[in-house]
One Martini backbone bead per residue (centre of mass of N, CA, C, O) as a GRO file, in nm:
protein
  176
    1UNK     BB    1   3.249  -3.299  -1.148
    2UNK     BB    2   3.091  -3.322  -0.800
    3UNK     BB    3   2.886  -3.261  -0.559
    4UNK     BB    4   3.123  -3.237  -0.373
    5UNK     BB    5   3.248  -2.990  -0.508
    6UNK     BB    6   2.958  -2.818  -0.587
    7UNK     BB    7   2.927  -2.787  -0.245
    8UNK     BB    8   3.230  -2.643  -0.268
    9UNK     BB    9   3.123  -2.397  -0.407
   10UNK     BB   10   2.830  -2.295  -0.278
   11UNK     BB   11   2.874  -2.363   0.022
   12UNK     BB   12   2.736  -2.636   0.102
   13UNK     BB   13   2.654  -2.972   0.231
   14UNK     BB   14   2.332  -2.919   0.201
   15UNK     BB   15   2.061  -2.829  -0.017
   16UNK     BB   16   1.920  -2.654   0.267
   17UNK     BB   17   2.144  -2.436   0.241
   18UNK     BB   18   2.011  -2.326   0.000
   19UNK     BB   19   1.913  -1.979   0.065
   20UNK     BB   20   2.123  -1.765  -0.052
   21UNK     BB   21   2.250  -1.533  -0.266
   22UNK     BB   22   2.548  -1.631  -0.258
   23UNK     BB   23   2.461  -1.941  -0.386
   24UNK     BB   24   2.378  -1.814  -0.652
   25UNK     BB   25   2.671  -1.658  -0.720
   26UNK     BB   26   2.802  -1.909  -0.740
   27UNK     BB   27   2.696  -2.088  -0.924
   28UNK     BB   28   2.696  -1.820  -1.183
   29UNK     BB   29   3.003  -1.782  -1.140
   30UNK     BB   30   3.136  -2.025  -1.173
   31UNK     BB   31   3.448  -2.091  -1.382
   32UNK     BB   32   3.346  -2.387  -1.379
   33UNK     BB   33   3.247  -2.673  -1.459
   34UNK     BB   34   2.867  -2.752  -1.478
   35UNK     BB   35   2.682  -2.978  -1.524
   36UNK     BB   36   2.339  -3.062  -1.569
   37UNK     BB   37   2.304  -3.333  -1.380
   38UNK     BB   38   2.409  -3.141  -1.106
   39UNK     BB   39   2.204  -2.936  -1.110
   40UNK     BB   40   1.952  -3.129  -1.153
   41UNK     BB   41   2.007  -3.206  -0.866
   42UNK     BB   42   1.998  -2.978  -0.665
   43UNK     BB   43   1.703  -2.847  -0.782
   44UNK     BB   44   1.502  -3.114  -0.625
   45UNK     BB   45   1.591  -2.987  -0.333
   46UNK     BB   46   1.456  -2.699  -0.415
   47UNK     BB   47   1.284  -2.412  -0.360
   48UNK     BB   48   1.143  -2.241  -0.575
   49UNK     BB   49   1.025  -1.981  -0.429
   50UNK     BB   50   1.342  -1.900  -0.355
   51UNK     BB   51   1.467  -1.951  -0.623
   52UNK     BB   52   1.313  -1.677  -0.717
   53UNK     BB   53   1.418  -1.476  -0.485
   54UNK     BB   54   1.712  -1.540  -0.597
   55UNK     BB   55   1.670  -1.432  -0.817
   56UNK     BB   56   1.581  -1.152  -0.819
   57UNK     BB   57   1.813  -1.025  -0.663
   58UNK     BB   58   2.035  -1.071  -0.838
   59UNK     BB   59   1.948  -0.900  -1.089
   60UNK     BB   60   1.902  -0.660  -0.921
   61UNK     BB   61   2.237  -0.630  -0.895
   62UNK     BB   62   2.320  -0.643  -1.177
   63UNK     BB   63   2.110  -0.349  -1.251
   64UNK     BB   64   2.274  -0.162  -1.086
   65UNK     BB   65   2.595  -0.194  -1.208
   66UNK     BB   66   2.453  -0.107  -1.515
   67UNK     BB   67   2.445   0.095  -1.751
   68UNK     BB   68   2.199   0.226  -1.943
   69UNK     BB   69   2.332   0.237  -2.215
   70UNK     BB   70   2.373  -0.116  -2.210
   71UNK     BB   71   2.100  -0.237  -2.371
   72UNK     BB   72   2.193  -0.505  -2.458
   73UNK     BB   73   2.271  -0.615  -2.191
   74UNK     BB   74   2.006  -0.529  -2.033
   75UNK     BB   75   1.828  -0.726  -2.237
   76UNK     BB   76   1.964  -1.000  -2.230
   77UNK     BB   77   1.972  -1.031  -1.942
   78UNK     BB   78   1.634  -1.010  -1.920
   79UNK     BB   79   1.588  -1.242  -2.096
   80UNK     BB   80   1.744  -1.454  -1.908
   81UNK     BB   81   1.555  -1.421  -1.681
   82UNK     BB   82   1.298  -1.468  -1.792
   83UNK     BB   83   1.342  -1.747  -1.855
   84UNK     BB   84   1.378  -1.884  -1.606
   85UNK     BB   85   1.113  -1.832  -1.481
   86UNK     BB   86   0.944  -1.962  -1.696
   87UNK     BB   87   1.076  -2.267  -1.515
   88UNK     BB   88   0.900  -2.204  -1.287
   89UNK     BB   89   0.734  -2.393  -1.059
   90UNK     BB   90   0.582  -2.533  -0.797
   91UNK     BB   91   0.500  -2.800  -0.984
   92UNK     BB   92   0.728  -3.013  -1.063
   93UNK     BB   93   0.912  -3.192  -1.310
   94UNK     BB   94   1.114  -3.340  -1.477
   95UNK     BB   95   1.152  -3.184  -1.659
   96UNK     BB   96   1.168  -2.894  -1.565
   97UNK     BB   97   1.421  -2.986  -1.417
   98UNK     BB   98   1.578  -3.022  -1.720
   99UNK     BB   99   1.509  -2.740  -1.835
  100UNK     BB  100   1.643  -2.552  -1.611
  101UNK     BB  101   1.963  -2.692  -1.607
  102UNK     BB  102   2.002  -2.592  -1.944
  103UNK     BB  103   1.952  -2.296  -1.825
  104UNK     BB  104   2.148  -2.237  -1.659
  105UNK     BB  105   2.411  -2.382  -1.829
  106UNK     BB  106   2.356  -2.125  -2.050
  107UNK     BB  107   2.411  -1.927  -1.886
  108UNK     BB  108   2.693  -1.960  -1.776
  109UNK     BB  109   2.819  -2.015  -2.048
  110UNK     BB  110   2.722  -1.681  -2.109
  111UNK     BB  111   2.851  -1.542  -1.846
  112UNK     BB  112   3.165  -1.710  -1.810
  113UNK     BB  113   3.286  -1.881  -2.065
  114UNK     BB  114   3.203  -1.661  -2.259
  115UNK     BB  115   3.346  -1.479  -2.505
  116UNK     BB  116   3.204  -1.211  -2.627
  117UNK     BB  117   3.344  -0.955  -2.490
  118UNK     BB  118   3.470  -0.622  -2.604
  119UNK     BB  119   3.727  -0.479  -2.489
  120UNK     BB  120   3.779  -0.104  -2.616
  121UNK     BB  121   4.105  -0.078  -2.464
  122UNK     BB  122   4.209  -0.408  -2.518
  123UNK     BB  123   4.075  -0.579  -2.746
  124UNK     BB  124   3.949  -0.795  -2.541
  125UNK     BB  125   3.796  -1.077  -2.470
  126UNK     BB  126   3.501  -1.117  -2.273
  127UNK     BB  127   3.282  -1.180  -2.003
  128UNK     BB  128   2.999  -1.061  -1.881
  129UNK     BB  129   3.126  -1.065  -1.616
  130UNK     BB  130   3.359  -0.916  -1.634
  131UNK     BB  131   3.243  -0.638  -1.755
  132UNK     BB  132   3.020  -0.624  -1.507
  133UNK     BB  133   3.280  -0.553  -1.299
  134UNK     BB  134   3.432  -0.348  -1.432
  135UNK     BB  135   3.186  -0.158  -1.414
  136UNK     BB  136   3.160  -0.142  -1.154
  137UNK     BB  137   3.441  -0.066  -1.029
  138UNK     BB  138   3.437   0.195  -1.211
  139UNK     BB  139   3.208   0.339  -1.074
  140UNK     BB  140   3.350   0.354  -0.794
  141UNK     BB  141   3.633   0.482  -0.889
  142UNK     BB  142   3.589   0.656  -1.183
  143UNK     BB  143   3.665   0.483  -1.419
  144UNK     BB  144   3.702   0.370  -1.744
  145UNK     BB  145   3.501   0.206  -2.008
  146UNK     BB  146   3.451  -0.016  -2.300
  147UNK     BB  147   3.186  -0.210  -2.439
  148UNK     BB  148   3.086  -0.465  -2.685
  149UNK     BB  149   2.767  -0.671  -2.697
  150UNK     BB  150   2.692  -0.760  -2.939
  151UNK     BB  151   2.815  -1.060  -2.935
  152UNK     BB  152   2.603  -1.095  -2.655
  153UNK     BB  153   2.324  -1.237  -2.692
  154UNK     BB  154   2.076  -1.446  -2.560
  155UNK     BB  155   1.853  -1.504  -2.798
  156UNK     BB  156   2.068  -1.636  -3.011
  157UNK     BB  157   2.062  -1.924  -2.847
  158UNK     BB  158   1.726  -2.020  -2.840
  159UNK     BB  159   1.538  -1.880  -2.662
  160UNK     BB  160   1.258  -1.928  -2.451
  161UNK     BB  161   0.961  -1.714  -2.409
  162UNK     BB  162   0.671  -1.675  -2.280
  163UNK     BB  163   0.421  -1.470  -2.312
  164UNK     BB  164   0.246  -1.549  -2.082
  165UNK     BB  165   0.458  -1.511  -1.850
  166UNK     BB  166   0.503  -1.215  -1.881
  167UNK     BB  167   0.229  -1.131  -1.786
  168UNK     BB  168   0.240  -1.299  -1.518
  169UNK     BB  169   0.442  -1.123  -1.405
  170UNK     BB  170   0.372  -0.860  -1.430
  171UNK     BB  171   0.119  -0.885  -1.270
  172UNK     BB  172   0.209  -0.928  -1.018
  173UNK     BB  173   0.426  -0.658  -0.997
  174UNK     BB  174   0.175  -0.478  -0.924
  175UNK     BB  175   0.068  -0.615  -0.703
  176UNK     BB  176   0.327  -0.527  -0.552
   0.00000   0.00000   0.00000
């Protein structure tokens, strides 16, 4: 894939389009292959707390639309979340730009091309994205579905979250 791809992938002709939610679950969302040294060329033209504001946004549509019982996806999800959150800063390293564009290839990565969940009506591997939308439209349609989680956990990919990072998210989320 080449830059000219990944912004017809994401829908914007220059980065400074790259401002609404469709954008940002455009790019979470692509079935292709989006290399990391692509993402953190997108990344370096973005401003960080919208790019906040729009995980933020996402995260909360994605556990809109997950079962409680779903504890795994939950959790797994939850720390996902938490992960990228921590590397976002105010002002931007190169460093943090490439460690945030491994981090979202690492989400990609388990969030779409890996199939790591068990439909467990159809016995088939499927995509946490995939599991994702169809227990969203089975909740609209009133179907049943049944996924196993158990080996898509996020944490077991070797993510850190900095603790003191999830404390000062909470302190924000008080404030707010």
């Amino acid at each position: 894939m080449d830059r000219k791809r990944l912004y017809e992938v994401i829908d914007i002709e220059e980065p400074s389009e790259f401002k609404y939610y469709e954008n940002l679950a455009s790019l979470l969302e692509a079935e292709e292959v989006i290399e990391e040294d692509l993402i953190e060329e997108l990344l370096k033209d973005l401003d960080m707390t919208m790019l906040a504001e729009l995980f933020d946004s996402y995260f909360a549509e994605f556990f809109r639309h997950i079962p409680d019982e779903e504890n795994e996806l939950l959790l797994a999800t939850e720390t996902a979340k938490d992960q990228l959150h921590s590397l976002l800063r105010e002002e931007m390293t190169p460093e943090d730009y490439r460690m945030l564009a491994e981090a979202l290839y690492r989400f990609r990565k388990w969030y779409v091309l890996d199939k790591r969940v068990r439909n467990e009506l159809t016995g088939e591997d499927v995509s946490v994205l995939d599991a994702r939308y169809d227990m969203a439209a089975a909740k609209l349609i009133g179907s049943e579905t049944s996924y196993d989680f158990t080996d898509a956990g996020y944490a077991d990919d070797g993510y850190d979250v900095l603790v003191s990072d999830l404390f000062a998210r909470a302190e924000d989320s008080a404030e707010n």
